N, CA, C and O of each residue as an XYZ file, in Angstrom:
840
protein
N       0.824     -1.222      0.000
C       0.000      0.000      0.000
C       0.855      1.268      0.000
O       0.446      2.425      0.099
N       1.974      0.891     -0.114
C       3.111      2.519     -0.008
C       2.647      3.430      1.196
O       2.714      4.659      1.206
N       2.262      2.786      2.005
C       2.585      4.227      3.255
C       1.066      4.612      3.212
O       0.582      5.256      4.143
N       0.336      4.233      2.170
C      -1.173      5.032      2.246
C      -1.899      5.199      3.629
O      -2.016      4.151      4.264
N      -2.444      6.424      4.246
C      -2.483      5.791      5.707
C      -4.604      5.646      5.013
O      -5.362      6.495      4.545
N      -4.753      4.357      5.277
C      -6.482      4.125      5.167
C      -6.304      3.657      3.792
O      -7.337      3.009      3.628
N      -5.709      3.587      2.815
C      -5.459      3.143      1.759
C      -5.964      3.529      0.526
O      -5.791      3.096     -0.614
N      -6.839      4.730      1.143
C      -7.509      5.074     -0.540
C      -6.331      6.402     -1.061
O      -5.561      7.109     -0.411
N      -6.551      6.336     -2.089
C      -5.837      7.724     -3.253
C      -6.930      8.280     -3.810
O      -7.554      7.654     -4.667
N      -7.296      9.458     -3.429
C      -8.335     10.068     -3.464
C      -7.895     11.622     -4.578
O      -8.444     12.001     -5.612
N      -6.692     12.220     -3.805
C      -6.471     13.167     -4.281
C      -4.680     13.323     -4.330
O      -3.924     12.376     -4.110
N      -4.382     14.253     -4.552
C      -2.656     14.416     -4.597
C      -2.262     15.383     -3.294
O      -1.133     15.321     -2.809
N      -3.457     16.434     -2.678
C      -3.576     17.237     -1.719
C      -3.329     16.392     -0.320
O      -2.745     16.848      0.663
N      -3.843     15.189     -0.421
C      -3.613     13.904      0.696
C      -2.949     13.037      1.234
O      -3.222     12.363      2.228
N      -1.685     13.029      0.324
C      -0.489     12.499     -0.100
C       0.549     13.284      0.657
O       0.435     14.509      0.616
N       1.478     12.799      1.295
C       2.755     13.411      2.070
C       3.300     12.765      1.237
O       2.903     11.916      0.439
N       5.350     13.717      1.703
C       6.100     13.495      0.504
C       6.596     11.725      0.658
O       6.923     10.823     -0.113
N       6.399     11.921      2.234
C       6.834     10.400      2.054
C       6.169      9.495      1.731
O       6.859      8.517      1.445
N       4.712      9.281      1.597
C       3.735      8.577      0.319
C       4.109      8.509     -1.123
O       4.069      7.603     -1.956
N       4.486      9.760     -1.152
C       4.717     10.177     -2.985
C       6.159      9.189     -3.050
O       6.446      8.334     -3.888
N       6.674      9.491     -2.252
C       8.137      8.327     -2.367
C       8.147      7.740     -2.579
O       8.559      7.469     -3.707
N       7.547      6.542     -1.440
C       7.009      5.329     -1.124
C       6.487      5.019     -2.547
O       7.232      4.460     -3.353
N       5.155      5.389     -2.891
C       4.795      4.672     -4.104
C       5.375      5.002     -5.704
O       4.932      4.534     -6.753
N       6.853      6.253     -5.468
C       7.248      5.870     -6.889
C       8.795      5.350     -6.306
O       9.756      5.348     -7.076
N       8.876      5.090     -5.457
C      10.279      3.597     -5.090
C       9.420      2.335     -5.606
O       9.629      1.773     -6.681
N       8.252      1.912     -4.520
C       7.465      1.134     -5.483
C       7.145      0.707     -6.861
O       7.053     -0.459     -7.243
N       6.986      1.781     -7.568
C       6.985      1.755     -9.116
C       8.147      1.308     -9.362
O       8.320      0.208     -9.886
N       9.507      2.434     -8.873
C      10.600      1.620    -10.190
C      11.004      0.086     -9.517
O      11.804     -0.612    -10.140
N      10.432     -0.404     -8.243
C      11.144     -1.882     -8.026
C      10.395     -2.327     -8.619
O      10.973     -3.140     -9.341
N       8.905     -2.333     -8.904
C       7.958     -3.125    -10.151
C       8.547     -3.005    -11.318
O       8.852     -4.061    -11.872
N       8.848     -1.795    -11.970
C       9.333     -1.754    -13.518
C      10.694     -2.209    -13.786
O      10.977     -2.668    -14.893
N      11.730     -2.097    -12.663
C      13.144     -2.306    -13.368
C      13.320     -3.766    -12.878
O      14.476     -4.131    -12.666
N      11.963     -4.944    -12.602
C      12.368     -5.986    -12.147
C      13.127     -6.587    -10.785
O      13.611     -7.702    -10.585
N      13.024     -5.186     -9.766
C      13.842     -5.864     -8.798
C      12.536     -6.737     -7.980
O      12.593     -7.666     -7.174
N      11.873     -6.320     -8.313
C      10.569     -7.614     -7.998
C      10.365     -8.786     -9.009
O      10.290     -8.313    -10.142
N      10.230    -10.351     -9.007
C      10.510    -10.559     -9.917
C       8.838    -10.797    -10.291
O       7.886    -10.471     -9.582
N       8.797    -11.559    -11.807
C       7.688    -11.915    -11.507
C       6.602    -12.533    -11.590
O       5.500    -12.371    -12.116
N       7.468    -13.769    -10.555
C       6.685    -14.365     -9.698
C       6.508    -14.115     -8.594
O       5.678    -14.787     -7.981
N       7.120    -13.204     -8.023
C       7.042    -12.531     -6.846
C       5.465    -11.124     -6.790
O       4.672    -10.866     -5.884
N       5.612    -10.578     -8.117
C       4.841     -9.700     -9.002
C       3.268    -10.408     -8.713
O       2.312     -9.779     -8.261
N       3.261    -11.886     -9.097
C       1.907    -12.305     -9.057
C       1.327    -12.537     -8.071
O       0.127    -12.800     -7.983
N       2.546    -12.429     -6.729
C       1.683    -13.120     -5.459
C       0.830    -11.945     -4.739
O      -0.211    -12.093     -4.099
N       1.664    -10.510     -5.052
C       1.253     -9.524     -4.527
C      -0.538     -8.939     -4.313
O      -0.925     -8.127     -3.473
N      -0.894     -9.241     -4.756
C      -2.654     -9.160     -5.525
C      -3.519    -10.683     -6.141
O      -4.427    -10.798     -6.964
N      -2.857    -11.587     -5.422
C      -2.814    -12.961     -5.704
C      -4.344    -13.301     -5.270
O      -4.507    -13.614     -4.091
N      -5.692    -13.257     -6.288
C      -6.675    -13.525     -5.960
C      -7.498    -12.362     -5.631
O      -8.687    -12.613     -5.433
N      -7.214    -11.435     -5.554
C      -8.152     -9.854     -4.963
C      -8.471     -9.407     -6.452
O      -7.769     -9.471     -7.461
N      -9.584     -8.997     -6.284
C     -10.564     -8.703     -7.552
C     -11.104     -7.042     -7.188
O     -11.633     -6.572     -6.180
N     -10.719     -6.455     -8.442
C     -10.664     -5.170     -8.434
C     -12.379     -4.725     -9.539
O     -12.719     -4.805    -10.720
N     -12.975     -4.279     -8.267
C     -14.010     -3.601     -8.987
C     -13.867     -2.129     -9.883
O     -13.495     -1.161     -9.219
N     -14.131     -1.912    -11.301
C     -13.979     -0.821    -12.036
C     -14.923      0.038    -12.120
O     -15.434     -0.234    -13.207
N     -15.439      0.822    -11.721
C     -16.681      2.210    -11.881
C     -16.133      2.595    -12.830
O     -14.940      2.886    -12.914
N     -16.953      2.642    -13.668
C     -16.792      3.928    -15.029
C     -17.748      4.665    -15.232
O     -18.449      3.996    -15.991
N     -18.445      5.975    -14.989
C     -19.589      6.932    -15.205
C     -19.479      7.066    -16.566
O     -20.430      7.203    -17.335
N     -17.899      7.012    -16.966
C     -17.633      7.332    -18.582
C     -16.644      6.516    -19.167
O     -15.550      6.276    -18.657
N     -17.102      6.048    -20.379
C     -16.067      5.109    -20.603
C     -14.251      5.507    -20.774
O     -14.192      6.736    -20.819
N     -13.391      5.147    -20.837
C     -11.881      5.423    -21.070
C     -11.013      3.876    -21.703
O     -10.928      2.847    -21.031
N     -10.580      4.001    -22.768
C      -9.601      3.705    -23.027
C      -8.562      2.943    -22.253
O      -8.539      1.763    -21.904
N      -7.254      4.444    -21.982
C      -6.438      3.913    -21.391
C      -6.540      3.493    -19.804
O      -5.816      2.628    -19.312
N      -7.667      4.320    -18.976
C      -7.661      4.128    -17.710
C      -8.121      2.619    -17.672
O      -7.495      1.919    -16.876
N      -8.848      2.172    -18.209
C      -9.421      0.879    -18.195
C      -8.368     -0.473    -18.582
O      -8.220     -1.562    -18.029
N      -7.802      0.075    -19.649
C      -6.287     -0.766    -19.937
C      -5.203     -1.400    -19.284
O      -4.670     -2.502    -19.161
N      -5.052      0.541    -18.681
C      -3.874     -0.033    -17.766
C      -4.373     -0.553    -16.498
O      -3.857     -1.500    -15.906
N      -5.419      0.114    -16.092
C      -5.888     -0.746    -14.505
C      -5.391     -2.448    -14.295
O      -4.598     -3.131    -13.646
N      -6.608     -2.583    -15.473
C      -6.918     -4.028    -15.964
C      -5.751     -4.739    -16.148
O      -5.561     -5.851    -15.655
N      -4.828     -4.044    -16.956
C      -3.436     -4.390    -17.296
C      -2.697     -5.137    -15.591
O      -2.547     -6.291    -15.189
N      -2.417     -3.845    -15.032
C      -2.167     -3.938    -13.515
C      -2.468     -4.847    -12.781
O      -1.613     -5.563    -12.259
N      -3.331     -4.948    -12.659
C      -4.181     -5.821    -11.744
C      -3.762     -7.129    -11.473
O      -3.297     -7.710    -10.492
N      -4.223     -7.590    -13.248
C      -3.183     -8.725    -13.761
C      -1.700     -8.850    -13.474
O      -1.249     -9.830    -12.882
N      -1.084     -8.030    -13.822
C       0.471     -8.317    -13.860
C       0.624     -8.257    -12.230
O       1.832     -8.207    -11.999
N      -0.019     -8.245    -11.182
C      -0.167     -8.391     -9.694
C      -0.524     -9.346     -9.395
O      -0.472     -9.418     -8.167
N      -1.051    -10.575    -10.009
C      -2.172    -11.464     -9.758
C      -3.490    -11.513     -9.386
O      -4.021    -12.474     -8.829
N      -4.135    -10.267     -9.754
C      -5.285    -10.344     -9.506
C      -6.294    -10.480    -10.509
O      -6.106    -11.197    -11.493
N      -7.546     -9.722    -10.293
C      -8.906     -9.780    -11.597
C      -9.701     -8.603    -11.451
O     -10.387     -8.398    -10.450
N      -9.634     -7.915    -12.310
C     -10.175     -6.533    -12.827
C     -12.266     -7.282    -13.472
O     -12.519     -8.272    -14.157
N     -13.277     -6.224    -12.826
C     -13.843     -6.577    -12.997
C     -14.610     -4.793    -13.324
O     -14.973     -4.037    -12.423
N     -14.695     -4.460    -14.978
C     -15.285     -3.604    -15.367
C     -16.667     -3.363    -15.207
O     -17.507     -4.202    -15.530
N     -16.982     -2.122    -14.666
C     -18.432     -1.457    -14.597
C     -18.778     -0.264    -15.172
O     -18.792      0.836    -14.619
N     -19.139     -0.607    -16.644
C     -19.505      0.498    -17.372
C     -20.640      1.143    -16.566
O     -21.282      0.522    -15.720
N     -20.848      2.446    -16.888
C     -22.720      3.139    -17.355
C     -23.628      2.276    -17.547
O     -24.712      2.553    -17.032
N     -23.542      1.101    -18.243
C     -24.926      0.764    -18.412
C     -24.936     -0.297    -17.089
O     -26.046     -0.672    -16.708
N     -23.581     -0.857    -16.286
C     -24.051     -1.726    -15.619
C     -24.209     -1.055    -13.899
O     -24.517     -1.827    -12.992
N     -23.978      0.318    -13.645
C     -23.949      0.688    -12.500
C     -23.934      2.368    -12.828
O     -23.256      3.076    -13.573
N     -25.246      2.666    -11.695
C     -25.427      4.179    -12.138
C     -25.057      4.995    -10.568
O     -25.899      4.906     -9.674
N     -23.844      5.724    -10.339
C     -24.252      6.135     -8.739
C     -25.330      6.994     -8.429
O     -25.808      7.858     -9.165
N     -25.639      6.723     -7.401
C     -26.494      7.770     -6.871
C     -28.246      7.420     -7.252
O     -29.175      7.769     -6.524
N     -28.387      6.685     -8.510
C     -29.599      7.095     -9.565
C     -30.094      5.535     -9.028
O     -30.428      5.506     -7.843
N     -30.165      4.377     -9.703
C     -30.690      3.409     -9.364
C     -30.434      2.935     -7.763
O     -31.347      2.870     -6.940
N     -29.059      2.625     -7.484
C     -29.169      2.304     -5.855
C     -28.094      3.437     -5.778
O     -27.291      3.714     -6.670
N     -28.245      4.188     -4.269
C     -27.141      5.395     -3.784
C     -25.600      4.883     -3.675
O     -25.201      3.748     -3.414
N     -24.980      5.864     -3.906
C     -23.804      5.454     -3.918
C     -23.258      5.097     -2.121
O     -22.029      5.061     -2.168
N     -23.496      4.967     -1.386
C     -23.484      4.418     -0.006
C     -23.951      2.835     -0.381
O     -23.076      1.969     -0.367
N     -25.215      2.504     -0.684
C     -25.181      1.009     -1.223
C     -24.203      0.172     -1.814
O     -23.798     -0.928     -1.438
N     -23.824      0.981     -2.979
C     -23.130      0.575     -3.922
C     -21.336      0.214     -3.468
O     -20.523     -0.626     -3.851
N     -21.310      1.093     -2.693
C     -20.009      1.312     -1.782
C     -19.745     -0.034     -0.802
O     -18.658     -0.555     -0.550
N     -21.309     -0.498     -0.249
C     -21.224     -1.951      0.497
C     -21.290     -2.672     -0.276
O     -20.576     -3.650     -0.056
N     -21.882     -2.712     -1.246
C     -22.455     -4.120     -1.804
C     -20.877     -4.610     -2.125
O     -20.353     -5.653     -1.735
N     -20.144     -3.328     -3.127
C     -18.891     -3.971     -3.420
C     -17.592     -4.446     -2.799
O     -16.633     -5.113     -3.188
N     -18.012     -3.719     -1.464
C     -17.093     -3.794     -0.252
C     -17.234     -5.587      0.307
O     -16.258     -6.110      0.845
N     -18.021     -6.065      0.178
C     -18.563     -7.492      0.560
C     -18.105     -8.506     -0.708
O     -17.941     -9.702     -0.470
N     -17.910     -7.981     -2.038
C     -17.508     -8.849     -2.581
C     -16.037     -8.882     -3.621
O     -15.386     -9.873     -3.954
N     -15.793     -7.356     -3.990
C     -14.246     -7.309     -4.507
C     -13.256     -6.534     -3.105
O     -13.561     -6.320     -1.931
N     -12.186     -6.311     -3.769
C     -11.140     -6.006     -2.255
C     -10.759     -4.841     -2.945
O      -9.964     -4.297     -2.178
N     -10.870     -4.141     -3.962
C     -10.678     -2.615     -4.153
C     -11.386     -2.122     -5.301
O     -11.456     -2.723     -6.373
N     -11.804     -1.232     -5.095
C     -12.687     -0.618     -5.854
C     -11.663      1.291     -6.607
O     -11.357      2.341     -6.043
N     -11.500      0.751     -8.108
C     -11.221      2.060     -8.591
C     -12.586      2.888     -9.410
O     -13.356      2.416    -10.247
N     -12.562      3.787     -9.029
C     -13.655      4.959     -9.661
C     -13.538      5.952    -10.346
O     -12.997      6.956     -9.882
N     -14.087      5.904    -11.796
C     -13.934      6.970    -13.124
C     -14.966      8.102    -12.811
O     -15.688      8.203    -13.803
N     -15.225      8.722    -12.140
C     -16.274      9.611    -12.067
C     -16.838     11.058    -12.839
O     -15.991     11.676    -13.483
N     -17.836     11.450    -12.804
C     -18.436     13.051    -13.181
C     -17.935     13.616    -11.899
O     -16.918     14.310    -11.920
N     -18.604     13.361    -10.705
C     -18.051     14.120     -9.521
C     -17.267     13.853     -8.484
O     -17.490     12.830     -7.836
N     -16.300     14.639     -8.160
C     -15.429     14.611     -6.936
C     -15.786     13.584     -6.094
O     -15.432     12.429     -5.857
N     -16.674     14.452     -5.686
C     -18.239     14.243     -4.116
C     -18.313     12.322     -4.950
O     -18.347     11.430     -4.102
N     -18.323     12.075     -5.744
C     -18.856     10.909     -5.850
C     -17.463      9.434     -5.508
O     -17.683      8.267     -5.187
N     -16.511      9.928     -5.675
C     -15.115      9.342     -4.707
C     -14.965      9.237     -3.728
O     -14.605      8.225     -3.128
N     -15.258     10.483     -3.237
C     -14.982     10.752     -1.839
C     -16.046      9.508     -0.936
O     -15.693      8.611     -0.169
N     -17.467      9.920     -1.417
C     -18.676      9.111     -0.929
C     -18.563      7.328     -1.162
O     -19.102      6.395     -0.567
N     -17.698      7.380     -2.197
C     -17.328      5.648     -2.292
C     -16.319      5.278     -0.862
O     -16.508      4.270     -0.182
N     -15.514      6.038     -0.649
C     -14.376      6.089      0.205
C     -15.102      5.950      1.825
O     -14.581      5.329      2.751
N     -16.102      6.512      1.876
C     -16.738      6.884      3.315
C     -17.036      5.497      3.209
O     -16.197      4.726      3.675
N     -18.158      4.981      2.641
C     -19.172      3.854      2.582
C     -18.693      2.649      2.351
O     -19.279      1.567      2.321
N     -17.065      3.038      2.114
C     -16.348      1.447      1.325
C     -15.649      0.817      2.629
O     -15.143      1.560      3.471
N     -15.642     -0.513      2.757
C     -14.453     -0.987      3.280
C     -13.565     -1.327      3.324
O     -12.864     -1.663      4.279
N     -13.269     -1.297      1.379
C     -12.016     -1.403      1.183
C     -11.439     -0.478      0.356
O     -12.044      0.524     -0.026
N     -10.422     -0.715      0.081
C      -9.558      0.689     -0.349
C     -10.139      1.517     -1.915
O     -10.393      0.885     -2.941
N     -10.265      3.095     -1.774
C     -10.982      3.368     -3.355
C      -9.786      4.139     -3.631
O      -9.090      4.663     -2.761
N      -9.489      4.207     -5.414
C      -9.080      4.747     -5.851
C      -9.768      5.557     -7.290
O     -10.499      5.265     -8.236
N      -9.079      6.646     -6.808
C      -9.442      7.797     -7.759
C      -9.035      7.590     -9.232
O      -7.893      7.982     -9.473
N      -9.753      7.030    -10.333
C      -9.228      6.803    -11.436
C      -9.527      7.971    -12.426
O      -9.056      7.931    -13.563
N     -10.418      9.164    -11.948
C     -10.305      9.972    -12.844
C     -11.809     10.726    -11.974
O     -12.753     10.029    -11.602
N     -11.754     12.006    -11.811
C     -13.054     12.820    -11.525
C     -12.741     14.412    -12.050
O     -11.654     14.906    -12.351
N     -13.998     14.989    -12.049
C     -13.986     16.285    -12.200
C     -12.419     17.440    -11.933
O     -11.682     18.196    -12.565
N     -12.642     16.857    -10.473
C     -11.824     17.943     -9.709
C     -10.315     17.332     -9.664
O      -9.501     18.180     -9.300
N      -9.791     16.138     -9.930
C      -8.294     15.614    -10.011
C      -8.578     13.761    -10.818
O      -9.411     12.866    -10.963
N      -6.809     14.274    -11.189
C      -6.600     13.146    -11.901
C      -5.186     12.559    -11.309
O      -4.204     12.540    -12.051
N      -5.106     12.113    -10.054
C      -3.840     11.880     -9.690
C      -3.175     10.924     -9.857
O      -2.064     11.061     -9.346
N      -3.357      9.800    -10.441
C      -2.996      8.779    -10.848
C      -2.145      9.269    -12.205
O      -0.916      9.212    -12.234
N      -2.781      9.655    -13.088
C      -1.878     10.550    -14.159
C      -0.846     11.289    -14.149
O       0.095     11.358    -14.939
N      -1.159     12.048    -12.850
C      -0.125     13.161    -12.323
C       1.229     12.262    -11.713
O       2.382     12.692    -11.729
N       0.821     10.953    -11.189
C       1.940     10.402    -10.420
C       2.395      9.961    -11.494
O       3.561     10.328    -11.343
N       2.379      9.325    -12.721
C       2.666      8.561    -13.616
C       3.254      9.531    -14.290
O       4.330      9.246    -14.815
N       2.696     10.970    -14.464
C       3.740     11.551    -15.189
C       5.012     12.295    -14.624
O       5.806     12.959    -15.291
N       5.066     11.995    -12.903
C       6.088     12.875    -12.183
C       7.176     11.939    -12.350
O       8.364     12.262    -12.369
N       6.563     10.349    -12.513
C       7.382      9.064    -12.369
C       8.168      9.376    -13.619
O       9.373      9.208    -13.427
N       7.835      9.820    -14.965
C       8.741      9.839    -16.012
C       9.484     10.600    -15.867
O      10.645     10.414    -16.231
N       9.013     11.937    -15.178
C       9.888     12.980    -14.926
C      11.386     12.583    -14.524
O      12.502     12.795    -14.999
N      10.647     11.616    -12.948
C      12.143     11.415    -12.415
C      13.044     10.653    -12.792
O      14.243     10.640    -12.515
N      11.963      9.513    -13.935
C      13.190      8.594    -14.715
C      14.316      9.371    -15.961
O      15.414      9.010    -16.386
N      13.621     10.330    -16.211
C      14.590     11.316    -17.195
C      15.362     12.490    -16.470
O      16.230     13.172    -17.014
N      15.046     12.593    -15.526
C      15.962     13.998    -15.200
C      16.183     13.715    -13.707
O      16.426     14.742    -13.073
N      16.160     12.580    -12.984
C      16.840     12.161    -12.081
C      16.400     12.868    -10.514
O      16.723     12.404     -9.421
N      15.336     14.477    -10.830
C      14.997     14.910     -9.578
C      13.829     15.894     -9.957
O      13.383     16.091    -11.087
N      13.441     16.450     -8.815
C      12.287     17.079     -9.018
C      12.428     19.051     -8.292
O      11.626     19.981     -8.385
N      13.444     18.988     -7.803
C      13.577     19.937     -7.271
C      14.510     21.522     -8.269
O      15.730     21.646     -8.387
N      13.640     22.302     -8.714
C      14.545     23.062     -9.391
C      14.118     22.885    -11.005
O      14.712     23.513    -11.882
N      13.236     22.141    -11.236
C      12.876     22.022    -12.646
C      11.481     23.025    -12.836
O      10.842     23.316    -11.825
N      11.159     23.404    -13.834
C       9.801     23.779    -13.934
C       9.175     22.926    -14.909
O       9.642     22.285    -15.850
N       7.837     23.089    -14.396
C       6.675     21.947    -15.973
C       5.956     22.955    -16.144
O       5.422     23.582    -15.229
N       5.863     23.230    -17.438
C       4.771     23.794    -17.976
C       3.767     23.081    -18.707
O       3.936     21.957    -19.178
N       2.797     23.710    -18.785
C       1.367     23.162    -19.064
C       0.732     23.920    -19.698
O       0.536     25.053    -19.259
N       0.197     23.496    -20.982
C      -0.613     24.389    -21.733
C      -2.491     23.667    -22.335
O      -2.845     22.987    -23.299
N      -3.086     24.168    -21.386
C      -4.466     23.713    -21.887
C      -5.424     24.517    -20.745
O      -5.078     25.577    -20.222
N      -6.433     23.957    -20.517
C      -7.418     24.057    -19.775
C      -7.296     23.782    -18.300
O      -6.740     22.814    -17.780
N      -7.915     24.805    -17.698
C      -7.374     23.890    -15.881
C      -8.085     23.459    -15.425
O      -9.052     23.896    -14.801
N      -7.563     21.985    -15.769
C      -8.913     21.223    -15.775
C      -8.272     20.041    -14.148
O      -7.620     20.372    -13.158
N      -8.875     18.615    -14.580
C      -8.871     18.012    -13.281
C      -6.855     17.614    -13.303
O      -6.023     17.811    -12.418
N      -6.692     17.016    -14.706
C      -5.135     16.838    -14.762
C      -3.765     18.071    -14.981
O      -2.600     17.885    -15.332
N      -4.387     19.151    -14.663
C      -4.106     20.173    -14.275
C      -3.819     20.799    -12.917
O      -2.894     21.574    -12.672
N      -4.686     20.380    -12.124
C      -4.479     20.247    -10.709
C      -4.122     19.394    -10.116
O      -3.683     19.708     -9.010
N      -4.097     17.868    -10.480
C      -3.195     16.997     -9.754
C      -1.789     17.581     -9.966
O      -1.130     17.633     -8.927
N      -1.099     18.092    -11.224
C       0.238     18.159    -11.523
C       0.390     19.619    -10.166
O       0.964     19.713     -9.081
N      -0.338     20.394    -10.878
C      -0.057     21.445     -9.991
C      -0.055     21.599     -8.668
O       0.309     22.671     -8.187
N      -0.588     20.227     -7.629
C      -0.542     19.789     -6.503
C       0.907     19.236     -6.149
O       1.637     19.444     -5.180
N       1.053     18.468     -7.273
C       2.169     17.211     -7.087
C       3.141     18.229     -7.506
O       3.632     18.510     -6.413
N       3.798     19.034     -8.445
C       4.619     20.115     -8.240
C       5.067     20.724     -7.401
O       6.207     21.113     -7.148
N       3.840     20.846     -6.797
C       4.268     22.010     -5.202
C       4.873     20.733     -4.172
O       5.783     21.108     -3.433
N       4.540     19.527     -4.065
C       4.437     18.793     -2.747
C       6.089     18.708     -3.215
O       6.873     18.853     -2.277
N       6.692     18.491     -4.558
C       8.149     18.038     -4.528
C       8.619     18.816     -5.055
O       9.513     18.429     -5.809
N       8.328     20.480     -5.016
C       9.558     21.154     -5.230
C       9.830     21.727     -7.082
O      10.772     22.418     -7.470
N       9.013     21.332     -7.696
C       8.948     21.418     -8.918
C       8.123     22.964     -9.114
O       7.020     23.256     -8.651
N       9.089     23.883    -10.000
C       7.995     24.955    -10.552
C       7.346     24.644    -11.332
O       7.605     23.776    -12.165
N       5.793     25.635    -11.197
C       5.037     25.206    -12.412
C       4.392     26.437    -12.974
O       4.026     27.351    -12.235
N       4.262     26.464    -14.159
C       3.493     27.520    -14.731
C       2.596     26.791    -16.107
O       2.991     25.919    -16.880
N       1.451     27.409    -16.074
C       0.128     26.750    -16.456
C       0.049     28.056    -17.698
O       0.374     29.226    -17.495
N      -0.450     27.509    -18.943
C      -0.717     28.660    -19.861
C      -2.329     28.366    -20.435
O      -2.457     27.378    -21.158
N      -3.387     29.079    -20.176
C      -4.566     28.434    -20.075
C      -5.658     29.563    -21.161
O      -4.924     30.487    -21.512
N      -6.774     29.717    -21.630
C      -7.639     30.744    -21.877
C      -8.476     31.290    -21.060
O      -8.896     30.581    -20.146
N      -8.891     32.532    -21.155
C      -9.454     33.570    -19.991
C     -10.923     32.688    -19.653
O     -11.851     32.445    -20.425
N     -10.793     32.392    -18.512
C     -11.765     32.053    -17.902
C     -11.835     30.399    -17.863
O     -12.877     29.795    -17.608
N     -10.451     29.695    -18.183
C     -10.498     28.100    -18.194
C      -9.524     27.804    -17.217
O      -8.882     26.754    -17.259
N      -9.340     28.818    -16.173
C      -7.938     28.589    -14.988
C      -8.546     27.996    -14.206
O      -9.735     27.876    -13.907
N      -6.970     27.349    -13.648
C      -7.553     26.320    -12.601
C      -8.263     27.212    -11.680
O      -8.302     28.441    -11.738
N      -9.083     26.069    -10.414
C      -9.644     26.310     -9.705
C      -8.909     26.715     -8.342
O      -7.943     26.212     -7.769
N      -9.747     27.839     -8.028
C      -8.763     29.002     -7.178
C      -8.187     28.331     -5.632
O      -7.152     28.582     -5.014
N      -9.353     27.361     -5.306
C      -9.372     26.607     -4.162
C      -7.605     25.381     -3.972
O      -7.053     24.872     -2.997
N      -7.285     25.387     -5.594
C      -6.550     24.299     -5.477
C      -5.292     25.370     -5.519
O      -4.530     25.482     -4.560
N      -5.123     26.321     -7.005
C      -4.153     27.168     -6.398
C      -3.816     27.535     -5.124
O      -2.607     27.748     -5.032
N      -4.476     27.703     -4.019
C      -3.997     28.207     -3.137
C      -3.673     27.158     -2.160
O      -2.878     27.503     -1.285
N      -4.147     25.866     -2.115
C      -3.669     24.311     -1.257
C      -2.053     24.835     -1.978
O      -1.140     25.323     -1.312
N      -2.014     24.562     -3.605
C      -0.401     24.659     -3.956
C       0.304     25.307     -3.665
O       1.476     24.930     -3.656
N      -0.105     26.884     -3.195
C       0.910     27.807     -2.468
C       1.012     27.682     -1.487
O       1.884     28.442     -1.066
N       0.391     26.822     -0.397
C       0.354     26.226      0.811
C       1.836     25.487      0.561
O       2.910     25.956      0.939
N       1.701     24.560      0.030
C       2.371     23.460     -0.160
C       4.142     23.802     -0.332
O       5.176     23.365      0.173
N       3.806     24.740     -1.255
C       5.129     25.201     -2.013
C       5.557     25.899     -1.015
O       6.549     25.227     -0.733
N       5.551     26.556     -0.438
C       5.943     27.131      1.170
C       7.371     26.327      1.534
O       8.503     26.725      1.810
N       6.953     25.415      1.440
C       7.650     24.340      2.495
C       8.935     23.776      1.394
O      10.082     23.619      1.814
N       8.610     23.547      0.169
C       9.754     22.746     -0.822
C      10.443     24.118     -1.804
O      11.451     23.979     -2.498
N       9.655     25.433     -1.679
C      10.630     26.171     -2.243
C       9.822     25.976     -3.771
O      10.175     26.469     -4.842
N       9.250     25.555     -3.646
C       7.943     25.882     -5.409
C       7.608     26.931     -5.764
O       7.519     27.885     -4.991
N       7.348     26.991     -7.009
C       6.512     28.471     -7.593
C       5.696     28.242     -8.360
O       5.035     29.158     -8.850
């Protein structure tokens, strides 16, 4: 679980640096093989990963699924048509029912509020596979390339050019937590959300960010 304290990944705002560590030391002993793997399969050996999707995706669904597997486990997809939150049974139901029969539940969501509410109601660990307000799974995956090419995080800047949107604010979270400048180039009235800018100047305080 890398240090997760309660085990869900909800957001990048939730994450200490020594989490963020923890799970990209984790990563490179998975990728450069110092795990082997058969060692790889025992880890998730039988735990069945429930998939929420409000919207369908591609790659989030890929690589999960991908994952899961190369852990030993079983990815078990839930499009739109087979699970609606909130609308047919509440998402508090939905949160037990799956809690009783897979051992982690990842969630593609429309809303924030609708993660968070899996997380309350779940008993086992949720992860944030994509919502409105953050995309941190992306953000870690892309800090992870960062550090495989340029060896650190402190003293670099990332720039970003689009919309400030949800994968916009994970980076710009995860920037500040390790020290990375960031500057965002966006259109009038598509900036990030003011609530998260200012968690990041919180943050950056402490590692010397901008």
């Amino acid at each position: 679980d890398a240090g997760l304290e309660g085990g869900d990944l909800l957001d990048i705002g939730g994450l200490s640096r020594e989490q963020i560590d923890a799970i990209f030391e984790t990563t490179r002993r998975l990728k450069e093989g110092v795990v082997s793997t058969e060692a790889q399969r025992r880890i998730l050996n039988g735990k069945t990963l429930a998939m929420i999707f409000e919207k369908p995706s591609l790659r989030t669904r890929v690589s999960f699924e991908t994952g899961i597997f190369q852990l030993g486990g079983h990815g078990i997809y839930l499009g739109p048509s087979d699970i609606s939150l909130g609308k047919r049974e509440s998402i508090a139901d939905i949160a037990r029912t799956i809690s009783r029969i897979s051992d982690i539940i990842m969630a593609r969501t429309f809303e924030h509020e609708s993660v968070t509410q899996l997380a309350e109601y779940a008993d086992v660990r949720v992860i944030n596979g994509l919502s409105a307000l953050e995309h941190p799974c992306q953000a870690l995956a892309d800090f992870y390339t960062i550090k495989e090419k340029k060896g650190e995080f402190t003293g670099l800047k990332l720039a970003f050019v689009g919309d400030g949107n949800n994968v916009a604010h994970s980076l710009l979270l995860l920037a500040a937590k390790v020290g990375t400048h960031f500057a965002i180039g966006c259109p009038k009235g598509y900036e990030p959300n003011s609530n998260i800018v200012d968690k990041a100047n919180e943050f950056a305080k402490t590692t010397g960010a901008k």
